[in-house]
Short mmCIF file of C-alpha atoms and ligand atoms in Angstrom, two decimals:
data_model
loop_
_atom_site.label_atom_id
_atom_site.label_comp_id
_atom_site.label_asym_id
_atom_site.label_seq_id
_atom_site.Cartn_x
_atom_site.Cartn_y
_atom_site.Cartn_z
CA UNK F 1011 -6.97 12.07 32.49
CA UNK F 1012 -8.81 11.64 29.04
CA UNK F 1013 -12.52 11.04 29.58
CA UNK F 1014 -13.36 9.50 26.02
CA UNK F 1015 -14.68 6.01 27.02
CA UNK F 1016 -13.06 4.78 23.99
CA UNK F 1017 -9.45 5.50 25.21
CA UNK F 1018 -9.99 4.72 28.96
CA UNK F 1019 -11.16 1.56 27.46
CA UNK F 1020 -7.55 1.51 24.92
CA UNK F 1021 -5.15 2.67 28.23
CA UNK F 1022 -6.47 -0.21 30.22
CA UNK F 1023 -5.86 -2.68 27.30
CA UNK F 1024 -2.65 -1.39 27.06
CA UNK F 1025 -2.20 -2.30 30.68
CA UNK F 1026 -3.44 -5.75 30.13
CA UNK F 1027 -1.11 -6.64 27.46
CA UNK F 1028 1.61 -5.70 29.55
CA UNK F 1029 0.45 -8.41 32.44
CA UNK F 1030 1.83 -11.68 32.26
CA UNK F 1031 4.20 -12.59 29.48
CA UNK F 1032 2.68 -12.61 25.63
CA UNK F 1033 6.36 -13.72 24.56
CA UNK F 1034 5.69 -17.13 26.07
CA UNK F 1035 2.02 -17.30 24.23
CA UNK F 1036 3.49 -15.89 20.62
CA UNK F 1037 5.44 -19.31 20.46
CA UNK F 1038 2.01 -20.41 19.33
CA UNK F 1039 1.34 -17.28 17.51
CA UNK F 1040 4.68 -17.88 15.52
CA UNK F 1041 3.14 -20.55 13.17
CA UNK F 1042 0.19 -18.72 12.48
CA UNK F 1043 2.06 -15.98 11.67
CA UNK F 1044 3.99 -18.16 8.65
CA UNK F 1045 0.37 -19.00 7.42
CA UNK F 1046 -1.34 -15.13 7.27
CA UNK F 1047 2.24 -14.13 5.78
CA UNK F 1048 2.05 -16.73 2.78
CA UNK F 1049 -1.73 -16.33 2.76
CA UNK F 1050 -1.53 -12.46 2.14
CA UNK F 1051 0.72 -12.91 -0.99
CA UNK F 1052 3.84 -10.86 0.88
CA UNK F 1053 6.77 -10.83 -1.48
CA UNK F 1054 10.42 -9.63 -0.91
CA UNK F 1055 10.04 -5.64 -1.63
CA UNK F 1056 6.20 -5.33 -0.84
CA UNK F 1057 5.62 -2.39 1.72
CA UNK F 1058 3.66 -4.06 4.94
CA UNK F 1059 2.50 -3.08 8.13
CA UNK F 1060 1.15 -5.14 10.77
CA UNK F 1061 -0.97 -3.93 12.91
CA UNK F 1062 -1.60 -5.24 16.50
CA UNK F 1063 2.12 -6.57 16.35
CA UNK F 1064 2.75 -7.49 19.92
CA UNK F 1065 6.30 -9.46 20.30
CA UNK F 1066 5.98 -8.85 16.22
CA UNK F 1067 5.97 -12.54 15.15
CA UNK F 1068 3.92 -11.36 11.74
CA UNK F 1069 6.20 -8.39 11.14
CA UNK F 1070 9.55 -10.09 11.53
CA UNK F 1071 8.36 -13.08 9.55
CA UNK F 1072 7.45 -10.78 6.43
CA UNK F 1073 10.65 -9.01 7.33
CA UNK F 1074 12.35 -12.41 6.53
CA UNK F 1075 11.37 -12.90 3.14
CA UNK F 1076 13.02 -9.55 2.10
CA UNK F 1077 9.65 -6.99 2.91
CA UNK F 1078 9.98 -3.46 4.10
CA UNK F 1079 8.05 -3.74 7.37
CA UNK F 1080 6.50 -1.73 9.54
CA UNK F 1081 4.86 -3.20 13.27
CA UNK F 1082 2.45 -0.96 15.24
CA UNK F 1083 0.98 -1.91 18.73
CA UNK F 1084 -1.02 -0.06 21.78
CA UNK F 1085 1.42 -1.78 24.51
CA UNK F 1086 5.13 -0.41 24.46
CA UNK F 1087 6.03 -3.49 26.66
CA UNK F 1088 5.62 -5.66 23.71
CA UNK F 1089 7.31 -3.46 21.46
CA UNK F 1090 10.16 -3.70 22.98
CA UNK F 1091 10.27 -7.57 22.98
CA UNK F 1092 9.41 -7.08 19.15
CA UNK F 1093 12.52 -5.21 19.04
CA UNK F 1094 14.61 -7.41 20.91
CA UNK F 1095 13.12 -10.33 18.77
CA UNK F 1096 14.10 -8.65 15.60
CA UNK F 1097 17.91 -8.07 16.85
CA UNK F 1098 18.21 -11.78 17.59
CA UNK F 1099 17.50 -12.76 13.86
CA UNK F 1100 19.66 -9.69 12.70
CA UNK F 1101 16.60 -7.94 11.37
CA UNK F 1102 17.73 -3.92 12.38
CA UNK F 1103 15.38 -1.98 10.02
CA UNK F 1104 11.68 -2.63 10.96
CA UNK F 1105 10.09 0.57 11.84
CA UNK F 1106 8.46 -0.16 15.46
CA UNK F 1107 5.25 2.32 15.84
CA UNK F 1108 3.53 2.66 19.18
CA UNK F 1109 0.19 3.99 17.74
CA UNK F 1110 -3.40 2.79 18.10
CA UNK F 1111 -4.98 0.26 15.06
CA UNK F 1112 -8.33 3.19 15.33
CA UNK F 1113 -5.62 6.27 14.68
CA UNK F 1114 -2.96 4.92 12.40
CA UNK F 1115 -0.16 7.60 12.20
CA UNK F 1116 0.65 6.99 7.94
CA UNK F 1117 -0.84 8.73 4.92
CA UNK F 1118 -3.28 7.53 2.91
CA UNK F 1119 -2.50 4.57 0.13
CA UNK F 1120 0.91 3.76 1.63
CA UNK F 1121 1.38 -0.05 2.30
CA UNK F 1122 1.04 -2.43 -0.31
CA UNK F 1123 -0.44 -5.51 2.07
CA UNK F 1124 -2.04 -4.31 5.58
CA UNK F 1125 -2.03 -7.95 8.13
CA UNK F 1126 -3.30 -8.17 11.49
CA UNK F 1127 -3.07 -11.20 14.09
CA UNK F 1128 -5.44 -11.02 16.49
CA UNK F 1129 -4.54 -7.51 17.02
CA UNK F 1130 -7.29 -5.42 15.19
CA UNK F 1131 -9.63 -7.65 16.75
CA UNK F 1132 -9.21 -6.20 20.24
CA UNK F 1133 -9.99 -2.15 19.21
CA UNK F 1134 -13.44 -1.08 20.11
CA UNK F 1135 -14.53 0.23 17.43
CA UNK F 1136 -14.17 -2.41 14.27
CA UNK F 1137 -15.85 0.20 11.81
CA UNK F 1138 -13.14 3.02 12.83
CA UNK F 1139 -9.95 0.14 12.64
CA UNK F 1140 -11.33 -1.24 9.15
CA UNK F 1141 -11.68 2.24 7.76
CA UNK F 1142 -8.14 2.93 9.02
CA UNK F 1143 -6.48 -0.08 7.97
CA UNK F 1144 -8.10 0.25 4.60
CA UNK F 1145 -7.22 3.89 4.39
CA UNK F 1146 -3.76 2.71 4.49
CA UNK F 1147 -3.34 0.26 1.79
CA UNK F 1148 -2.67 1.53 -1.74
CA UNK F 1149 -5.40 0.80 -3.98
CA UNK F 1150 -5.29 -2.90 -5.25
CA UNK F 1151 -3.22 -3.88 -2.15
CA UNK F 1152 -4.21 -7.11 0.40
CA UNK F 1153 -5.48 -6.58 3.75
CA UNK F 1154 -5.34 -9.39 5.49
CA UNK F 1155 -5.65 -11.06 9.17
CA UNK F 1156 -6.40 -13.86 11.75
CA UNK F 1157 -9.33 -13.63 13.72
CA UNK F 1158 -10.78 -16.08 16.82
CA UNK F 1159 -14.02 -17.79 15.47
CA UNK F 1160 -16.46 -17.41 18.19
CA UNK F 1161 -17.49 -21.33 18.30
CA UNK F 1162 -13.58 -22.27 18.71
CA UNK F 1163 -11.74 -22.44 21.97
CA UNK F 1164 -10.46 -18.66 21.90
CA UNK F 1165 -13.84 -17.62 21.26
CA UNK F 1166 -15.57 -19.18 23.69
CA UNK F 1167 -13.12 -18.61 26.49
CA UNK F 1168 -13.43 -14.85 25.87
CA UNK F 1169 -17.31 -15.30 26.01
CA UNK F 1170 -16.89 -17.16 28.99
CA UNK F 1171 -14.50 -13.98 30.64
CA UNK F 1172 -17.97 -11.87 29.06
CA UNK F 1173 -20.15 -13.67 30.90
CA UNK F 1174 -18.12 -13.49 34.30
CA UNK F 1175 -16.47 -9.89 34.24
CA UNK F 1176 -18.72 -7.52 32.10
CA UNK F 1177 -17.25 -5.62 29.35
CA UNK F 1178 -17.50 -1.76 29.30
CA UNK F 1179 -20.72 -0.49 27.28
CA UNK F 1180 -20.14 0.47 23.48
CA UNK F 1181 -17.43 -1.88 22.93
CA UNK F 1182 -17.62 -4.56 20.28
CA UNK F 1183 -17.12 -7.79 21.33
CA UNK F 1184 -13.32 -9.14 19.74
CA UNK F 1185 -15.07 -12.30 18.57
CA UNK F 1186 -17.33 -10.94 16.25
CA UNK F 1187 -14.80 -10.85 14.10
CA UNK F 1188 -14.21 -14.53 13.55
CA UNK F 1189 -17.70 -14.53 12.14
CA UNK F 1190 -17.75 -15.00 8.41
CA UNK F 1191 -20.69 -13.13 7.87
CA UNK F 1192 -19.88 -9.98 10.09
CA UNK F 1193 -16.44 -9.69 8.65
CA UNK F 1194 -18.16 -9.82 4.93
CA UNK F 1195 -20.35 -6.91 5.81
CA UNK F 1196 -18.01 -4.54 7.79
CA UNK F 1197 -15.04 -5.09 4.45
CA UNK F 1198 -18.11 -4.34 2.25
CA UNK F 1199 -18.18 -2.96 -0.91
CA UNK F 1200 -14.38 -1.82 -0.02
CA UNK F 1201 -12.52 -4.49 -1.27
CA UNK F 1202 -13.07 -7.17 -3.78
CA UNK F 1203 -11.78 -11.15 -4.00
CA UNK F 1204 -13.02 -11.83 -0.41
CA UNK F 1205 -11.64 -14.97 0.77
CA UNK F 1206 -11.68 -17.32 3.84
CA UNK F 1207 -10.00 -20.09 5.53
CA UNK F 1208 -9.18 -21.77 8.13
CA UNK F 1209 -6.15 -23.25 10.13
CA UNK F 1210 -5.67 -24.95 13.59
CA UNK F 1211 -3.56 -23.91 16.70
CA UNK F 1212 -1.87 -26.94 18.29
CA UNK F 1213 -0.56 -26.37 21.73
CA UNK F 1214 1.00 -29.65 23.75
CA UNK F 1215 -0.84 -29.50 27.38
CA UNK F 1216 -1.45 -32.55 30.03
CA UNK F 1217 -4.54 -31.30 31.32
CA UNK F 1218 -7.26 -28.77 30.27
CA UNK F 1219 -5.51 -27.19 34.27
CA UNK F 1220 -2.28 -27.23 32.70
CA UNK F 1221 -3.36 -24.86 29.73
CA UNK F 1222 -5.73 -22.79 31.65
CA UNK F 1223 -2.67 -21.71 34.51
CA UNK F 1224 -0.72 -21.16 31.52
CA UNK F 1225 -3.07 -18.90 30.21
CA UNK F 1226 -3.49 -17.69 33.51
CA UNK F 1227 0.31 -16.86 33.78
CA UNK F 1228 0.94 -15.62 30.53
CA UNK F 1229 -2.16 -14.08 28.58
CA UNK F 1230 -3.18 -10.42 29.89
CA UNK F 1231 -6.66 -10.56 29.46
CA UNK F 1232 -6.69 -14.19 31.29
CA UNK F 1233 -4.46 -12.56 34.21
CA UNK F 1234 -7.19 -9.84 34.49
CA UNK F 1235 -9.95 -11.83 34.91
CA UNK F 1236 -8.21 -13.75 37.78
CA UNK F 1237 -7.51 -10.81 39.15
CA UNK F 1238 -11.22 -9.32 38.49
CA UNK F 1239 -12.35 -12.49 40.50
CA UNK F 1240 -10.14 -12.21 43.48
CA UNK F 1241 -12.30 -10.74 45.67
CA UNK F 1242 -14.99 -13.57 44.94
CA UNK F 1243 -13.50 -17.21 45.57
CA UNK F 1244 -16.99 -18.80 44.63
CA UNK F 1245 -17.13 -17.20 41.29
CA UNK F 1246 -13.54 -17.76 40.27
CA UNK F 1247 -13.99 -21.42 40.84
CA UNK F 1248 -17.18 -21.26 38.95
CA UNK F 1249 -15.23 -19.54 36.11
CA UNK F 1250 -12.15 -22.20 36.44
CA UNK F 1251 -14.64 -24.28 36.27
CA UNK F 1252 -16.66 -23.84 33.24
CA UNK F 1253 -12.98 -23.01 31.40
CA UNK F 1254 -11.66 -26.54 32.09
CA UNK F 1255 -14.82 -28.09 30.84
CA UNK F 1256 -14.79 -26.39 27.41
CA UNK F 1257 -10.49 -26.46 27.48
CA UNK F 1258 -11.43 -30.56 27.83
CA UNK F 1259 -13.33 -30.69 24.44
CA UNK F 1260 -10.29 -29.62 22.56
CA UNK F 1261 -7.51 -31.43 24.38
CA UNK F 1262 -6.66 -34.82 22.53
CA UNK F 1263 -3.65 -36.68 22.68
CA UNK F 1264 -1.92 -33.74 25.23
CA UNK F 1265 -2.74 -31.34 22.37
CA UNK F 1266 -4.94 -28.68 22.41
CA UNK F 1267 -6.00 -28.14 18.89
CA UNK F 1268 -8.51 -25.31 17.73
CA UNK F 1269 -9.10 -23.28 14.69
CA UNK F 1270 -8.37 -19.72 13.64
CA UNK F 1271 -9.96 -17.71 10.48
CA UNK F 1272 -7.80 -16.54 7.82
CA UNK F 1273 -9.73 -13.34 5.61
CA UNK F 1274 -7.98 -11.78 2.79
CA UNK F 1275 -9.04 -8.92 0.50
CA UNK F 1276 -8.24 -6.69 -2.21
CA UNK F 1277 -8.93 -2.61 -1.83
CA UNK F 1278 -11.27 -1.56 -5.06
C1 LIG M 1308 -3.27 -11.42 21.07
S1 LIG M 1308 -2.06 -10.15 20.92
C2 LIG M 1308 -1.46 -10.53 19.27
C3 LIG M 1308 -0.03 -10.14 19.05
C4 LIG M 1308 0.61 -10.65 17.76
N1 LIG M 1308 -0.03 -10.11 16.58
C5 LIG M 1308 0.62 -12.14 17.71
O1 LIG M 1308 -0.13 -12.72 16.91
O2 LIG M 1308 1.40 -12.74 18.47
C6 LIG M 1308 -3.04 -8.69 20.70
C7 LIG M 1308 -2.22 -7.43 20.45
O3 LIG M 1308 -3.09 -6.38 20.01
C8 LIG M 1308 -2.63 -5.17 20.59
N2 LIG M 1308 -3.74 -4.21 20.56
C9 LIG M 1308 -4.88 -4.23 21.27
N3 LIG M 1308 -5.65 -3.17 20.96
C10 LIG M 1308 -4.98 -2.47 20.01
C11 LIG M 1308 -5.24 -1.26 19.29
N4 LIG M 1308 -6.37 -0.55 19.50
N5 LIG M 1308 -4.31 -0.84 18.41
C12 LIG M 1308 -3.17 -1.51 18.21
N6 LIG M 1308 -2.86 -2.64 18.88
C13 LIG M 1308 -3.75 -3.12 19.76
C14 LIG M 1308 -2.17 -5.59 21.97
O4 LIG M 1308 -1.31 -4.64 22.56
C15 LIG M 1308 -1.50 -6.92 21.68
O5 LIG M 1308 -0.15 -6.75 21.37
#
């Protein structure tokens, strides 16, 4: 068994991903991933990889508009839905990596436009994934991703899961990176053009119990914390609890609606 905290902490993410069923959440990844691909400037020919590709909603949509694409991801599981995704719109020739966003396995300088959707968020480490993803990209290419603000529903639920199942020493909380400020310093004096926005995830629901079972069903790091809190009935409540409460500030009109952060860069 490998001892490095750092990959005990990457196998057991790789397990989490596989709980559940992220197939049934990427229908609400899908339009996102339309936005980051138009955002990042992806034309027909450009060389992209997307890193963190789970059921590979960003890669297959950059496939679409005629780019060579490659999708990397920690959890094989998902991989093989991204391939199975990719065969249903007739889209044979991505090149599916299982690899780790901290380790990429490509030379240096070799994509043209580097994405990541809520993928690169979730490696320990944010200076080693940066420096990787950067490493990458040819000089003058776009790296660019969507990350969870930590004031928005995403963020807040996954400070919430913090709060109730600690997370291992040494490992950087995702969320950091949907601050505006953190993401400016770790790009740095890397890239140049350094721009923001932002765009809002809208997900039908009839109650704020509605959307948190669904999360509970579907999302692997929501199935983990149920089952983290088995063993304590009290405390899971409490947890439900406090989730339905903030879930109820963003449910209007049987839609949940929160925001995401769009960053996009150019490597100097
Ligand atoms: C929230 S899902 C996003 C999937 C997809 N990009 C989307 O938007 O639908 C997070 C993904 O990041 C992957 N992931 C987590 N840690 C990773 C790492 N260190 N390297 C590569 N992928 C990782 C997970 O396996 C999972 O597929």
């Amino acid at each position: 068994m490998n001892t490095d905290p750092f990959e005990q902490f990457k196998a057991r993410q790789r397990e989490t991903w596989t709980l559940g069923n992220f197939g049934d959440m990427a229908v609400f990844t899908t339009p996102v991933a339309g936005h980051l691909v138009r955002y990042a400037g992806v034309t027909g020919g450009s060389a992209v990889l997307d890193v963190g590709t789970g059921t590979g909603v960003v890669a297959i949509t950059a496939r679409r508009i005629g780019a060579k694409v490659t999708g990397l991801d920690l959890t094989p599981a998902l991989l093989a839905q991204a391939r199975a995704s990719a065969a249903l719109a007739d889209l044979n020739d991505i090149a599916w990596h299982e690899g780790d966003a901290e380790a990429l396995p490509f030379p240096d300088d070799c994509f043209d436009v580097v994405l990541s959707q809520f993928g690169h968020m979730f490696a320990p480490r944010p200076e080693v994934a940066v420096a990787e993803m950067l490493r990458v990209l040819k000089p003058g290419g776009t790296l660019a991703f969507a990350t969870w603000p930590g004031e928005q529903l995403i963020g807040r639920q996954f400070s919430l899961i913090a709060k109730y199942v600690l997370p291992p020493p040494g490992v950087a909380s995702p969320i950091q990176w949907g601050d505006v400020g953190v993401v400016r310093q770790r790009l740095g004096g890397s890239v140049k053009g350094l721009h923001m926005e932002r765009g809002i995830m809208a997900i039908p629901a009839l109650s704020p119990k509605h959307f948190r079972l669904f999360q509970e069903a579907k999302a692997g790091p929501f199935v983990r914390t149920v089952q983290a809190l088995q063993q304590d009935p009290a405390r899971l409540a409490a947890w439900r609890n406090e989730m339905d409460e903030v879930l109820g500030e963003y449910l209007h009109d049987n839609v949940v609606r929160h925001e995401y952060l769009l960053t996009r860069a150019i490597k100097v």
